[in-house]
Coordinates of C-alpha atoms in Angstrom, one line a residue:
M1 CA 88.8 115.1 96.1
K2 CA 92.2 114.6 94.6
I3 CA 95.4 114.0 95.5
T4 CA 98.0 116.2 94.8
P5 CA 101.2 116.2 95.4
L6 CA 102.2 118.7 98.5
F7 CA 105.6 120.9 98.6
I8 CA 108.0 121.9 101.4
G9 CA 110.0 123.7 100.2
N10 CA 111.4 122.6 97.9
L11 CA 110.5 118.9 99.3
K12 CA 107.9 117.0 97.0
I13 CA 105.0 114.9 98.7
D14 CA 102.6 112.8 96.1
Y15 CA 100.3 112.3 98.5
P16 CA 100.3 114.6 101.5
I17 CA 98.8 111.7 103.9
F18 CA 101.4 111.4 107.3
L19 CA 102.3 110.1 110.0
A20 CA 102.9 111.1 112.8
P21 CA 106.2 111.0 115.5
M22 CA 104.7 108.6 118.3
A23 CA 107.2 107.6 121.1
G24 CA 107.3 103.8 121.0
Y25 CA 105.6 103.1 117.8
T26 CA 107.2 105.1 114.9
N27 CA 110.3 103.1 114.9
S28 CA 112.3 102.1 111.4
P29 CA 109.8 98.6 110.6
F30 CA 106.2 100.1 111.4
R31 CA 108.1 103.5 109.3
Y32 CA 108.9 100.7 106.4
I33 CA 105.2 98.8 106.9
C34 CA 102.9 102.2 107.0
K35 CA 104.8 103.5 103.3
K36 CA 103.5 100.1 101.9
F37 CA 100.1 101.8 102.2
H38 CA 100.3 105.3 100.6
C39 CA 101.4 106.6 103.6
G40 CA 103.1 109.8 101.5
M41 CA 105.6 110.7 104.1
V42 CA 106.6 109.3 108.0
F43 CA 108.1 111.2 110.8
T44 CA 110.5 109.7 113.2
E45 CA 110.1 108.9 116.8
L46 CA 111.1 112.1 118.9
V47 CA 114.8 112.6 119.9
T48 CA 116.8 114.9 122.2
A49 CA 118.7 117.4 120.0
E50 CA 120.8 116.7 123.5
G51 CA 121.4 113.4 122.6
I52 CA 122.5 114.1 119.3
L53 CA 125.2 116.2 119.9
R54 CA 126.7 113.3 121.8
R55 CA 126.3 110.8 120.0
S56 CA 124.4 109.0 122.1
A57 CA 124.6 105.8 120.6
K58 CA 121.2 104.8 122.4
T59 CA 120.3 108.3 120.4
M60 CA 121.4 107.7 117.4
L61 CA 119.8 104.7 117.3
F62 CA 116.3 106.8 117.1
L63 CA 118.1 108.0 113.6
D64 CA 118.3 104.5 111.8
S65 CA 116.5 104.1 108.5
F66 CA 116.3 103.0 105.4
K67 CA 115.9 104.4 102.0
E68 CA 113.3 103.0 101.2
E69 CA 111.0 105.2 104.1
R70 CA 111.6 108.1 102.1
P71 CA 111.1 110.9 102.3
I72 CA 111.4 110.9 106.4
A73 CA 111.3 113.7 108.3
A74 CA 113.9 113.9 112.1
H75 CA 111.3 114.9 114.6
I76 CA 113.7 116.6 117.3
Y77 CA 112.4 118.7 120.3
G78 CA 115.0 121.1 123.2
K79 CA 114.9 124.1 124.4
N80 CA 118.3 125.7 123.4
P81 CA 118.3 126.7 119.9
D82 CA 121.9 125.9 119.0
S83 CA 121.6 122.8 120.3
L84 CA 118.6 121.8 117.7
A85 CA 121.0 123.0 114.8
G86 CA 123.6 121.5 116.2
A87 CA 121.5 118.4 115.7
A88 CA 119.8 119.1 112.6
Q89 CA 124.1 119.9 110.9
I90 CA 124.3 115.8 112.1
I91 CA 121.6 115.3 110.9
D92 CA 121.8 116.5 107.6
S93 CA 125.3 115.3 107.2
L94 CA 123.5 111.4 107.9
N95 CA 122.2 111.2 104.7
R96 CA 119.4 109.7 105.1
F97 CA 116.9 112.8 106.4
D98 CA 114.8 114.9 103.7
S99 CA 113.1 117.6 106.5
I100 CA 113.9 118.3 110.3
D101 CA 110.9 118.3 112.2
I102 CA 111.5 120.6 115.7
N103 CA 108.6 119.5 118.8
C104 CA 106.8 122.5 119.4
G105 CA 103.3 120.5 120.4
C106 CA 104.7 117.5 123.3
P107 CA 102.4 117.0 126.4
V108 CA 104.3 114.7 128.3
Q109 CA 105.7 116.0 131.2
K110 CA 108.7 114.7 131.8
I111 CA 109.4 117.5 128.6
V112 CA 107.4 119.9 129.1
K113 CA 109.4 120.4 132.7
K114 CA 112.7 120.6 131.0
D115 CA 110.7 123.8 129.0
A116 CA 110.4 121.5 125.1
G117 CA 107.8 120.7 123.3
A118 CA 104.5 122.5 124.5
A119 CA 106.6 124.0 126.9
L120 CA 108.1 126.4 123.8
M121 CA 104.9 127.7 123.1
K122 CA 104.4 129.7 126.1
D123 CA 107.1 131.8 123.9
P124 CA 106.3 132.8 119.7
E125 CA 109.4 135.1 120.3
K126 CA 111.6 132.2 121.0
I127 CA 110.6 129.4 118.9
K128 CA 110.6 131.9 115.7
S129 CA 114.4 132.6 116.7
M130 CA 114.9 128.6 117.3
V131 CA 113.4 128.0 113.4
K132 CA 115.7 130.6 112.7
I133 CA 118.5 129.6 113.6
V134 CA 118.0 125.2 113.2
T135 CA 117.0 126.7 109.1
Q136 CA 120.1 128.5 109.0
A137 CA 122.0 125.4 109.7
T138 CA 120.3 122.8 107.8
S139 CA 120.0 122.7 103.9
L140 CA 117.0 120.3 104.6
P141 CA 113.4 121.9 105.0
V142 CA 113.0 122.6 108.4
T143 CA 109.3 122.5 110.2
I144 CA 107.5 122.4 113.7
K145 CA 104.5 120.5 115.2
T146 CA 102.3 121.8 117.4
R147 CA 99.5 122.7 119.3
L148 CA 96.2 124.7 119.9
G149 CA 98.2 126.3 122.8
L150 CA 99.4 124.7 126.2
S151 CA 95.8 125.3 127.1
K152 CA 92.0 126.8 126.6
N153 CA 93.6 130.1 128.5
C154 CA 96.6 129.8 126.5
F155 CA 95.0 128.8 123.3
N156 CA 98.0 131.2 120.8
I157 CA 98.3 129.2 117.8
F158 CA 98.1 131.6 115.8
E159 CA 100.9 133.7 117.4
V160 CA 102.1 130.5 117.3
A161 CA 102.0 130.1 113.7
Q162 CA 102.9 133.4 112.4
A163 CA 106.3 133.2 114.5
A164 CA 107.2 130.1 112.9
E165 CA 106.1 131.3 109.3
E166 CA 108.1 133.8 110.5
G167 CA 110.9 132.4 111.3
G168 CA 111.5 130.0 107.6
A169 CA 109.7 127.6 109.0
K170 CA 108.3 125.4 105.7
A171 CA 105.5 124.6 106.6
I172 CA 103.4 123.4 110.2
F173 CA 101.4 120.4 111.6
V174 CA 99.3 121.2 114.0
H175 CA 97.2 118.9 116.5
A176 CA 94.0 120.0 116.6
R177 CA 93.3 120.2 120.6
F178 CA 95.3 121.7 123.8
A179 CA 98.3 120.0 125.2
S180 CA 96.1 119.6 128.6
Q181 CA 93.6 118.0 126.3
K182 CA 96.2 115.5 125.5
H183 CA 94.5 112.8 123.1
I184 CA 91.3 113.4 124.7
G185 CA 88.5 115.5 122.8
H186 CA 86.8 116.9 120.3
V187 CA 89.6 118.6 117.2
D188 CA 88.4 122.0 116.8
L189 CA 88.3 122.3 113.5
N190 CA 87.2 125.6 113.4
A191 CA 90.9 126.8 114.6
L192 CA 92.9 124.6 112.6
S193 CA 90.7 126.0 109.1
R194 CA 91.7 129.5 110.1
V195 CA 95.7 128.9 110.9
K196 CA 96.0 127.7 106.7
K197 CA 94.2 131.2 106.2
E198 CA 96.7 133.3 108.3
L199 CA 99.3 131.0 106.7
N200 CA 101.2 130.9 103.5
I201 CA 103.3 128.2 104.8
P202 CA 101.0 124.4 103.9
V203 CA 99.1 123.3 107.4
I204 CA 98.8 119.8 108.0
G205 CA 96.1 119.2 110.4
N206 CA 96.2 116.4 112.5
G207 CA 93.5 114.6 116.3
S208 CA 91.3 111.8 115.1
I209 CA 91.1 111.0 112.3
L210 CA 90.5 107.7 112.1
N211 CA 89.1 106.6 109.0
S212 CA 88.2 108.3 105.7
K213 CA 85.4 109.9 106.8
D214 CA 87.3 111.8 109.3
A215 CA 90.8 112.4 107.0
L216 CA 88.1 114.2 104.3
N217 CA 85.3 116.2 106.9
M218 CA 88.9 117.6 107.9
F219 CA 90.2 118.9 103.9
N220 CA 86.8 120.2 103.5
S221 CA 85.8 121.7 106.5
T222 CA 90.0 123.3 107.2
G223 CA 91.3 123.6 103.7
V224 CA 94.3 122.6 105.5
D225 CA 97.5 121.2 102.8
G226 CA 97.8 117.7 104.2
I227 CA 96.6 115.8 107.3
M228 CA 98.3 113.3 109.6
I229 CA 97.7 110.0 111.1
G230 CA 98.3 108.8 114.2
R231 CA 97.0 106.7 116.9
G232 CA 95.0 105.5 114.2
A233 CA 97.6 103.9 112.0
I234 CA 98.9 102.1 114.6
G235 CA 97.7 98.4 113.9
N236 CA 96.6 99.9 110.7
P237 CA 98.5 100.8 108.3
W238 CA 95.9 100.5 105.6
I239 CA 94.1 103.3 106.9
F240 CA 96.9 105.1 105.2
D241 CA 95.6 103.0 101.4
E242 CA 91.6 103.7 102.5
I243 CA 92.2 107.6 102.3
F244 CA 94.2 107.4 99.5
Y245 CA 91.7 105.8 97.3
N246 CA 88.4 107.1 98.9
L247 CA 90.3 110.7 98.4
S248 CA 90.8 109.7 95.2
D249 CA 87.7 108.3 94.4
S250 CA 88.9 104.8 93.4
V251 CA 87.5 101.7 94.7
Y252 CA 89.2 100.7 98.7
K253 CA 89.2 97.2 99.8
L254 CA 89.8 96.2 102.3
P255 CA 93.2 93.2 103.3
T256 CA 92.2 90.3 103.5
P257 CA 93.3 87.4 106.3
S258 CA 96.8 86.7 104.9
E259 CA 97.6 89.7 103.6
R260 CA 97.2 90.8 107.3
K261 CA 98.7 88.6 108.6
N262 CA 101.7 88.4 106.2
A263 CA 102.4 92.1 107.3
I264 CA 102.1 91.1 111.1
E265 CA 104.6 89.0 110.5
E266 CA 107.0 91.3 108.1
H267 CA 107.0 93.8 111.0
L268 CA 107.6 91.6 114.4
R269 CA 110.6 90.3 111.6
R270 CA 111.7 93.6 111.3
L271 CA 111.4 94.9 114.4
H272 CA 113.2 92.1 115.2
N273 CA 116.2 92.7 112.9
H274 CA 115.3 96.3 114.3
V275 CA 115.6 94.9 117.8
I276 CA 119.7 93.1 116.8
K277 CA 121.3 96.0 115.4
G278 CA 120.2 98.0 118.4
S279 CA 122.2 95.6 121.1
S280 CA 125.4 95.3 119.9
A281 CA 125.0 99.2 120.4
V282 CA 123.5 100.1 123.9
K283 CA 124.3 98.2 127.3
R284 CA 123.7 94.4 127.4
S285 CA 120.4 94.4 128.5
Q286 CA 119.6 91.5 130.8
F287 CA 117.0 90.2 128.5
T288 CA 117.4 89.0 125.6
S289 CA 116.3 89.8 121.7
E290 CA 113.4 88.2 121.3
Q291 CA 112.7 89.1 124.1
V292 CA 112.6 93.0 123.4
T293 CA 111.0 92.1 120.9
C294 CA 108.2 90.3 122.0
I295 CA 107.9 93.0 124.7
K296 CA 107.8 95.8 122.4
F297 CA 105.5 94.2 119.9
R298 CA 102.7 93.3 122.3
N299 CA 100.8 96.4 122.0
H300 CA 101.0 96.7 118.1
L301 CA 100.3 93.0 118.0
L302 CA 96.7 93.6 120.0
K303 CA 95.8 96.5 118.2
Y304 CA 96.4 94.6 114.4
L305 CA 94.0 92.2 115.8
I306 CA 91.3 94.2 117.2
G307 CA 87.9 92.9 116.8
M308 CA 89.4 89.1 116.3
K309 CA 87.5 86.3 118.0
G310 CA 89.7 84.7 120.9
L311 CA 91.0 87.9 121.8
D312 CA 90.7 88.1 125.0
C313 CA 92.0 84.8 125.5
F314 CA 95.3 85.8 123.6
R315 CA 96.3 88.7 125.1
K316 CA 96.4 87.1 128.7
S317 CA 99.0 84.4 127.0
L318 CA 101.1 87.3 125.3
V319 CA 102.6 87.7 128.3
K320 CA 103.7 84.9 128.5
I321 CA 105.5 85.0 125.1
N322 CA 109.1 85.2 125.1
T323 CA 110.2 84.1 121.3
I324 CA 109.8 84.8 118.0
S325 CA 108.7 82.0 117.0
D326 CA 106.5 81.1 119.9
M327 CA 105.0 84.7 118.8
L328 CA 104.4 83.4 115.1
I329 CA 103.3 80.2 115.7
A330 CA 100.7 82.7 118.3
I331 CA 99.2 84.9 115.6
D332 CA 99.7 82.2 113.0
N333 CA 97.3 80.0 115.6
I334 CA 94.4 83.3 115.6
F335 CA 94.5 83.3 112.6
K336 CA 93.2 79.9 112.1
F337 CA 90.5 80.1 114.5
N338 CA 89.5 83.4 113.0
K339 CA 88.6 81.2 109.7
L340 CA 87.7 77.9 111.7
S341 CA 85.0 80.4 113.6
I342 CA 83.9 82.3 109.9
V343 CA 83.4 78.6 108.5
E344 CA 81.2 77.3 111.7

């Protein structure tokens, strides 16, 4: 198939392969890394509208971004339409975002208990009103990200999608599972296909895309306008390159060990700078900026190193690493160990 640009309102996406918003992962350093490898558009982590309205220093850190990440969407959540609209106006005024995405699908209980996230799917008319009010408050295109429903007993994605379009949404991102499934079980491509057929706005599919074969299957099975990658990108930002080249009938080459190592080290350094910047904006932590960076980077690093020899021993020693220099030495050592193992 041919990769063609996608328009979300007046926003042009050169290649419709998106990085999904993921709490604890899709901060500025990781978004930057993914953009280097043919990721067409990135999203912030989940950001509370109420926190934006208060201009909470901690909340505003989630909106920290650089021009190299664009196009980028601010991914916000809340239950009050007016609060979401006010947050949208503030985001618009920052002049660093290209769209605003409303979360209507997060299954995490602390979000759902606040009547936000997936809980909004209980009331499609509220979603319609919410999208309309936010759209009127900003010049940026407004989209929503959602699920198939709260559970099999509340399978109402078709009503929700129609309501979002009627409210003025310029696109809809659909994780083709129920909120009750979280990330477990098969995605429902038939439901996704139906959503695409029933809407006039772009539909982007999400869920269990771990390689270019999964991506091609979703495109061919559903006719969606784009795909969104979540967990498949953690530790493997090259998945965007793989999908881009393979879907363009071009040759995809796996990153060399040196290229892989360089990306890991750049991610670590950028994360450290990000943490330093944040440290000046929030209350003093009991940990140093290097300790915080090492803690935040552990899950990323373990994913980057999947398949390497000596990973079990490395995992045990990782919790004791508290400085950037020690982390870089450890990364260097495991790559050297694997190079020697290959030679042997």
